[in-house]
CSV table of C-alpha atoms in Angstrom, one decimal:
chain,number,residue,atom,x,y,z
A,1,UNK,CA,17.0,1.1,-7.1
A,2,UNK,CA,14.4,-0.6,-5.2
A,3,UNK,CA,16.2,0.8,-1.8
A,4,UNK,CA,16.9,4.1,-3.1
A,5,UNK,CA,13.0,5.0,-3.9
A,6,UNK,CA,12.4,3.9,-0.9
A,7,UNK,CA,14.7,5.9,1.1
A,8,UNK,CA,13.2,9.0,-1.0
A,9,UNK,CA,9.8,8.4,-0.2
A,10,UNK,CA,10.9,8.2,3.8
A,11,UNK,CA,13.0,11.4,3.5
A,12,UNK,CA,9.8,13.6,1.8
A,13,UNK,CA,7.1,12.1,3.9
A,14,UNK,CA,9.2,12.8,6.9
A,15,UNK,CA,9.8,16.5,5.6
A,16,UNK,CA,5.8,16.5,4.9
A,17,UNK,CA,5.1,15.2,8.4
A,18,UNK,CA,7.4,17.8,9.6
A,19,UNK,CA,5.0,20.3,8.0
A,20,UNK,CA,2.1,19.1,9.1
A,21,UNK,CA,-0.5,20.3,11.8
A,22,UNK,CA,-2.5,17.4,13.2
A,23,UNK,CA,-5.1,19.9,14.6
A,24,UNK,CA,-5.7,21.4,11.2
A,25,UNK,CA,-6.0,17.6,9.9
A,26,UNK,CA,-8.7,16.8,12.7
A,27,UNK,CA,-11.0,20.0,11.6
A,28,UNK,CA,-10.6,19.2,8.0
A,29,UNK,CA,-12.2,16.1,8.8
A,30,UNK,CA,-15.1,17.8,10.8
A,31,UNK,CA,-15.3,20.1,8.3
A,32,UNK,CA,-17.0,17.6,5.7
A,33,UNK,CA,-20.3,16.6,6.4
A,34,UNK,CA,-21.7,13.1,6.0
A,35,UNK,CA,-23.3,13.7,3.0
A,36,UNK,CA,-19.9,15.1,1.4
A,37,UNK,CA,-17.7,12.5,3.2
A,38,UNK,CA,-20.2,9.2,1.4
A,39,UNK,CA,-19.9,11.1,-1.9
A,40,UNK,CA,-16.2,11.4,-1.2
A,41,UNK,CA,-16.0,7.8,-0.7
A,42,UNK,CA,-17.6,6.9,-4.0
A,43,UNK,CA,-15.5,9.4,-5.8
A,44,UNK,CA,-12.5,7.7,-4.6
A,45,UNK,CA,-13.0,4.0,-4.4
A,46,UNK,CA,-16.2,3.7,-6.7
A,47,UNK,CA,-15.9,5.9,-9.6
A,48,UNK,CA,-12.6,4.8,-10.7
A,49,UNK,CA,-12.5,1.4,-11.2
A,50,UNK,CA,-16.1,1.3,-12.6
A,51,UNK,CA,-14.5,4.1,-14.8
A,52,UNK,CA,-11.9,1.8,-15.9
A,53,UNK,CA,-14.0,-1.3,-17.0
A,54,UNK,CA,-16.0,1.1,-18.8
A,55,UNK,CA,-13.6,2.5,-21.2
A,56,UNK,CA,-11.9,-0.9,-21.2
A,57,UNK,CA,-15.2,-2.3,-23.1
A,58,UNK,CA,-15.8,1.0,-24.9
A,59,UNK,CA,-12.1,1.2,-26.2
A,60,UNK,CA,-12.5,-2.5,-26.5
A,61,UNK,CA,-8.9,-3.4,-24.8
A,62,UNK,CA,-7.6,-6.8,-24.1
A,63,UNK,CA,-8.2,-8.1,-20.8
A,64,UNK,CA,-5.0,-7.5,-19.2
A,65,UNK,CA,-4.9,-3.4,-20.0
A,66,UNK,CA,-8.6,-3.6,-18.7
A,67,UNK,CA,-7.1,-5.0,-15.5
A,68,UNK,CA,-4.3,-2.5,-15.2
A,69,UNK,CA,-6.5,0.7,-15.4
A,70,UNK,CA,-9.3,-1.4,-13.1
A,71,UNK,CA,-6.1,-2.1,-10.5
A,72,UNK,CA,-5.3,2.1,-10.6
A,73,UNK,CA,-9.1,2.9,-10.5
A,74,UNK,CA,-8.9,0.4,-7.1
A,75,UNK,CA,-6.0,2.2,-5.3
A,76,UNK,CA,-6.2,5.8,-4.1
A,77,UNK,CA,-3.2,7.3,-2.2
A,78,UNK,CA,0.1,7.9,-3.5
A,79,UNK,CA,2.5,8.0,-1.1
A,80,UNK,CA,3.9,11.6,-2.3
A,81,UNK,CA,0.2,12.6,-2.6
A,82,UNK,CA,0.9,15.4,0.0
A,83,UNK,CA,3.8,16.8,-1.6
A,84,UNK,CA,2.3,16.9,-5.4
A,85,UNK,CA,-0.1,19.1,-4.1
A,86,UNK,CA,1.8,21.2,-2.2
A,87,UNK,CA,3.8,21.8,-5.0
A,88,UNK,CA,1.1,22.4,-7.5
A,89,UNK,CA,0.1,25.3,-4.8
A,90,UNK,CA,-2.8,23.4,-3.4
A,91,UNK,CA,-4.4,22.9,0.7
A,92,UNK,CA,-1.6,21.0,1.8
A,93,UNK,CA,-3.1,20.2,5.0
A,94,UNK,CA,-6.3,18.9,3.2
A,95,UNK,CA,-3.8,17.1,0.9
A,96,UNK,CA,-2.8,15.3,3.9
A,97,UNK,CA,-6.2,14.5,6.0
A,98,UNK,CA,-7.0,12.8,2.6
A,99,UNK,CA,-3.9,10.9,2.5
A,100,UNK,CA,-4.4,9.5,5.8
A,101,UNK,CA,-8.1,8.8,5.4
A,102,UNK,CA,-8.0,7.0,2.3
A,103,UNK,CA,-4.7,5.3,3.7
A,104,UNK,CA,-6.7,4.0,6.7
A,105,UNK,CA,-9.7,3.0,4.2
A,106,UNK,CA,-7.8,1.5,1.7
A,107,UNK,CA,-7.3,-2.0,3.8
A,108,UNK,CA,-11.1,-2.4,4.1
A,109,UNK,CA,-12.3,-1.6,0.7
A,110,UNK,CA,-9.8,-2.2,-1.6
A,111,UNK,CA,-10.0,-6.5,-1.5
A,112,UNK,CA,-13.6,-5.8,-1.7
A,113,UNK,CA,-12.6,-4.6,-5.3
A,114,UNK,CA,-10.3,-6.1,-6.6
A,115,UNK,CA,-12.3,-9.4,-5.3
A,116,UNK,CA,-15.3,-7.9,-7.6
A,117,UNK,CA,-13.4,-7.0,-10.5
A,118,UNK,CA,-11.6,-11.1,-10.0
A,119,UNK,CA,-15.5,-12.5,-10.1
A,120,UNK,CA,-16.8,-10.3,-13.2
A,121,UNK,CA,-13.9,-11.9,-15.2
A,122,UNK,CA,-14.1,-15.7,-13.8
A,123,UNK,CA,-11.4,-15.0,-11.5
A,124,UNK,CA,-10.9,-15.6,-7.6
A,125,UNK,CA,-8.5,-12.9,-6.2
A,126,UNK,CA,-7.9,-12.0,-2.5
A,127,UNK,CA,-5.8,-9.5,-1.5
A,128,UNK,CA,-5.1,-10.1,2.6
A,129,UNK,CA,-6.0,-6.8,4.4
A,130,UNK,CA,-2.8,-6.9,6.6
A,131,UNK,CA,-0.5,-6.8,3.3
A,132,UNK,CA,-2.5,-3.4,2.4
A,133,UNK,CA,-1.9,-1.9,5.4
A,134,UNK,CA,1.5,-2.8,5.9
A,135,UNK,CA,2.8,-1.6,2.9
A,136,UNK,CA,0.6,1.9,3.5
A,137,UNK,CA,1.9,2.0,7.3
A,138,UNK,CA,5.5,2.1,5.8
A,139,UNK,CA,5.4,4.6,3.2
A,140,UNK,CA,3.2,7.0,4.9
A,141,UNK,CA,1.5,6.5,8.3
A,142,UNK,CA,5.0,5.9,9.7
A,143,UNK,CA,6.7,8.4,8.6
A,144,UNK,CA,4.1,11.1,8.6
A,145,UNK,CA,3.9,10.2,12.3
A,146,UNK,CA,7.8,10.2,13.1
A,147,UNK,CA,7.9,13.8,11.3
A,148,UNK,CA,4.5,15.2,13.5
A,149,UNK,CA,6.3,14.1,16.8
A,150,UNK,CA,9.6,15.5,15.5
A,151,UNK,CA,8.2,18.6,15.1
A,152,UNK,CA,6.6,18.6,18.4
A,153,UNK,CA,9.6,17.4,20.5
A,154,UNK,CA,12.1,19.9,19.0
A,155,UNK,CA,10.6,22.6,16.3
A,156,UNK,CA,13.1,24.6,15.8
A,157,UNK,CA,15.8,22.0,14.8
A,158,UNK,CA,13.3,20.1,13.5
A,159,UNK,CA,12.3,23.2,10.7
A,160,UNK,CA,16.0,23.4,9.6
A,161,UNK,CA,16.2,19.2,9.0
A,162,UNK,CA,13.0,19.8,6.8
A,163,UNK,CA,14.8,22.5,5.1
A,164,UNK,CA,17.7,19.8,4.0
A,165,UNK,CA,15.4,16.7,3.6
A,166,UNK,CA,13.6,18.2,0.5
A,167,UNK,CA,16.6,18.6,-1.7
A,168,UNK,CA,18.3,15.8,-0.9
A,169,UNK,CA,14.9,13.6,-1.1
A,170,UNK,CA,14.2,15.4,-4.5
A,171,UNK,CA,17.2,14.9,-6.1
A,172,UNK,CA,17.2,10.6,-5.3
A,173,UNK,CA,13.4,10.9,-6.0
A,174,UNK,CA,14.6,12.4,-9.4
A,175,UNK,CA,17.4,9.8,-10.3
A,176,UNK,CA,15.1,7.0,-9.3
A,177,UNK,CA,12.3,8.3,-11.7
A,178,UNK,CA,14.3,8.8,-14.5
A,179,UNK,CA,16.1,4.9,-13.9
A,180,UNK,CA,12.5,3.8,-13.4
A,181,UNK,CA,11.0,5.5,-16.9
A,182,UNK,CA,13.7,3.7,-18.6
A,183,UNK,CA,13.1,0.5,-17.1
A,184,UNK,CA,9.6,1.1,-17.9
A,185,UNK,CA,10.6,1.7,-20.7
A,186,UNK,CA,9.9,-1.8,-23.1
A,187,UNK,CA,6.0,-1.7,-20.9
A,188,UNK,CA,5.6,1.9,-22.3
A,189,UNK,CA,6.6,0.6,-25.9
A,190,UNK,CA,3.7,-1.9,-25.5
A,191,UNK,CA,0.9,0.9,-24.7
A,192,UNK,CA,-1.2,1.5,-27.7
A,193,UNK,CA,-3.1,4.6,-28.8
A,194,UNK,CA,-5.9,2.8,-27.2
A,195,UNK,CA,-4.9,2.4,-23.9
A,196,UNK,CA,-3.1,5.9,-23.8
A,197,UNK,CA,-6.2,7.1,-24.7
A,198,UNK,CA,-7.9,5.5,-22.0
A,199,UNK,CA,-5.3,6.3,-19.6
A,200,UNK,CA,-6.3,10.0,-19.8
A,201,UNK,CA,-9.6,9.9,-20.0
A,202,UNK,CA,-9.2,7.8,-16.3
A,203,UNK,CA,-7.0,10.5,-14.9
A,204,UNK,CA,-9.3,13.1,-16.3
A,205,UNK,CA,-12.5,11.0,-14.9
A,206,UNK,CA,-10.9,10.6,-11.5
A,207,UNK,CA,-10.3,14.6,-11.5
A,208,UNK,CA,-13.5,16.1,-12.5
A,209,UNK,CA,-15.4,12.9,-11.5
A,210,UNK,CA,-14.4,14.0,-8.0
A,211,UNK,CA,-15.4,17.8,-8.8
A,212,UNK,CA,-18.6,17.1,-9.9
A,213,UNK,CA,-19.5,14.4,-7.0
A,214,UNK,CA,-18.4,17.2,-4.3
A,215,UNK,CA,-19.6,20.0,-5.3
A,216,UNK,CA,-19.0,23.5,-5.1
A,217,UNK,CA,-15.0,24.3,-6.8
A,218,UNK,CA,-14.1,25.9,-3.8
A,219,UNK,CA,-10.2,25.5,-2.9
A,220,UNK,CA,-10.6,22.3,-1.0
A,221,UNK,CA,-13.2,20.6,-3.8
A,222,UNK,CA,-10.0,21.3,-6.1
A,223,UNK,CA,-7.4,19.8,-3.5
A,224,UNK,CA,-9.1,16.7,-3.1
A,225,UNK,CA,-10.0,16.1,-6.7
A,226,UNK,CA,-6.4,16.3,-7.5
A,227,UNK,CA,-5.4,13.9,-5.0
A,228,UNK,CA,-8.2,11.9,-6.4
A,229,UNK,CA,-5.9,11.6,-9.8
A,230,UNK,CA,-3.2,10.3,-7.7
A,231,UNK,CA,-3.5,7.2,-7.9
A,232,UNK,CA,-0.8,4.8,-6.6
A,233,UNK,CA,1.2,3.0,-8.9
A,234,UNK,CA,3.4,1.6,-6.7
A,235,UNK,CA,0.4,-0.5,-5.1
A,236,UNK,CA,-1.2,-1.4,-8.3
A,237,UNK,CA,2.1,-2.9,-9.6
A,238,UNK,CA,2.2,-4.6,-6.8
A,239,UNK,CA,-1.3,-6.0,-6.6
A,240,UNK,CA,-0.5,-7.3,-10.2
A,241,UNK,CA,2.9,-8.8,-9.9
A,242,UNK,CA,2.4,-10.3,-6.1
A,243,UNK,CA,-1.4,-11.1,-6.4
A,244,UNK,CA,-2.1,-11.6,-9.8
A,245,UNK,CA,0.9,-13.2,-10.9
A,246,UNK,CA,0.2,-11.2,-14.1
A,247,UNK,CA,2.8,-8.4,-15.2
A,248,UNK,CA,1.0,-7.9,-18.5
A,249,UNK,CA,-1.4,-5.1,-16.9
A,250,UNK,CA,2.2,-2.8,-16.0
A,251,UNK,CA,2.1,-1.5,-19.5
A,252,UNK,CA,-1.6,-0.1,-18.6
A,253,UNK,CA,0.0,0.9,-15.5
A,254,UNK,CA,2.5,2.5,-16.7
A,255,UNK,CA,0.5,4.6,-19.0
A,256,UNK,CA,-1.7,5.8,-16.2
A,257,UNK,CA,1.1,6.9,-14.4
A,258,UNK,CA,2.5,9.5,-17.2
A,259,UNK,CA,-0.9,10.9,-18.4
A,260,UNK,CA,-1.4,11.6,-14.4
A,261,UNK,CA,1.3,13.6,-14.6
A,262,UNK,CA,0.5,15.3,-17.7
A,263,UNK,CA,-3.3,15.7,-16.2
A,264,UNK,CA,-2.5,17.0,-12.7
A,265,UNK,CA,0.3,19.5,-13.9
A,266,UNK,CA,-2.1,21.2,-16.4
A,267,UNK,CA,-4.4,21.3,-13.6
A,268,UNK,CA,-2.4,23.1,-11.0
A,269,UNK,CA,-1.6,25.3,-13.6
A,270,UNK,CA,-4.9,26.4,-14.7
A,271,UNK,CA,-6.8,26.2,-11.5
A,272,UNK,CA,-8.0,29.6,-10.4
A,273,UNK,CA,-7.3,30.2,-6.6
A,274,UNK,CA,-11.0,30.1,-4.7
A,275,UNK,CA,-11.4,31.0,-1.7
A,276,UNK,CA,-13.2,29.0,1.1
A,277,UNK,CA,-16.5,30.0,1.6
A,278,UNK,CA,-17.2,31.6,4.9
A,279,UNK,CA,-18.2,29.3,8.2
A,280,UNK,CA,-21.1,29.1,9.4
């Protein structure tokens, strides 16, 4: 099962790279001015996890649920970031420059974290910046990049492949999902109304958090702020299992993962369509 995710996630980030403009990437980056870009930055890697310890004393959770919503809070970036928005009728190209930009961040910052979140419980965690990176460099970078140079070598062949690689990847991307909610499903049993609780109000902090740091709700504030609820499991559970030799967080985890779902959908659903405002 392990394989087959994986081979979904290649296929849709290929068809997304396919997709993708890199020029429309660069001047969504030069778009964003400093000021935006440092409150984007806390938005994504600060708000979060401070989020999480907060409601994990508020709600007063154990410490390992506390350490499974601080984990999501840490890592931004799902690799199928790019997509979810696309399909919830956001900026897709936005969608991607964030991808990319917290990808490339997420080496540097993230061990800062998760080694300040180790030393406020009595706890000496490192996670090496290589592994970060190599994990993000497989699931995205790589083949975001193989799809852009596709596209650019041959564009028309390269449109109709796109055209097949979405099915196909959704339908494994489905099977795995529903094999992985079952297998989740004794973690999920564990989650109380505490922690589900808690696991909403994160994805609903990390939304609006991001709304309210950035600014005006213009159709880019609402792209990025949905990205910002993306958080990605796959890293987390892997920062717990691999790093913190600890699966008791997953159930938190876990929980995160479905009341994203539930918060981003409703989102995309009731998000009025606002345009950009005029450049100066």
């Amino acid at each position: 099962m392990k394989y087959l995710l994986q081979a979904a996630v290649l296929l849709l980030m290929l068809a997304v790279g396919i997709s993708l403009r890199p020029g429309q990437i660069w001047n969504n980056w030069r778009r964003l001015t400093l000021s935006k870009w440092m409150r984007l930055i806390a938005a994504t890697f600060l708000l979060p996890p401070t989020l999480a310890l907060a409601l994990g004393n508020l709600l007063s959770l154990d410490g390992p649920a506390t350490a499974g919503l601080f984990l999501i809070g840490a890592v931004p970036g799902a690799p199928l970031m790019t997509r979810g928005a696309a399909q919830r009728g956001f900026d897709v190209q936005m969608a991607a420059s964030y991808q990319v930009w917290s990808g490339l961040l997420t080496p540097v910052i993230v061990p800062l974290l998760v080694a300040t979140g180790g030393w406020l419980y009595g706890r000496e965690i490192w996670v090496p910046p290589m592994k970060l990176l190599s994990v993000i460099a497989q699931q995205q970078f790589l083949p975001l990049l193989v799809g852009m140079v596709f596209v650019w070598l041959v564009p028309a062949f390269s449109r109709r492949v796109q055209r097949a690689l979405v099915p196909i990847g959704n339908v494994i991307i489905l099977v795995v999902l529903v094999a992985l909610l079952y297998k989740m499903g004794p973690a999920l049993k564990q989650v109380s109304l505490w922690l589900a609780a808690a696991a909403l109000l994160l994805a609903l902090g990390c939304l609006f958090g991001a709304r309210l740091l950035l600014g005006e709700p213009s159709r880019t504030i609402q792209t990025l702020s949905v990205c910002n609820a993306n958080r990605h499991i796959g890293l987390a559970l892997l920062l717990s299992g691999q790093q913190m030799h600890d699966n008791r967080p997953v159930p938190a985890i876990a929980a995160y993962a479905i009341a994203a779902l539930l918060v981003m959908g409703v989102y995309g659903k009731l998000a009025a369509e606002v345009k950009e405002p005029p450049s100066t």
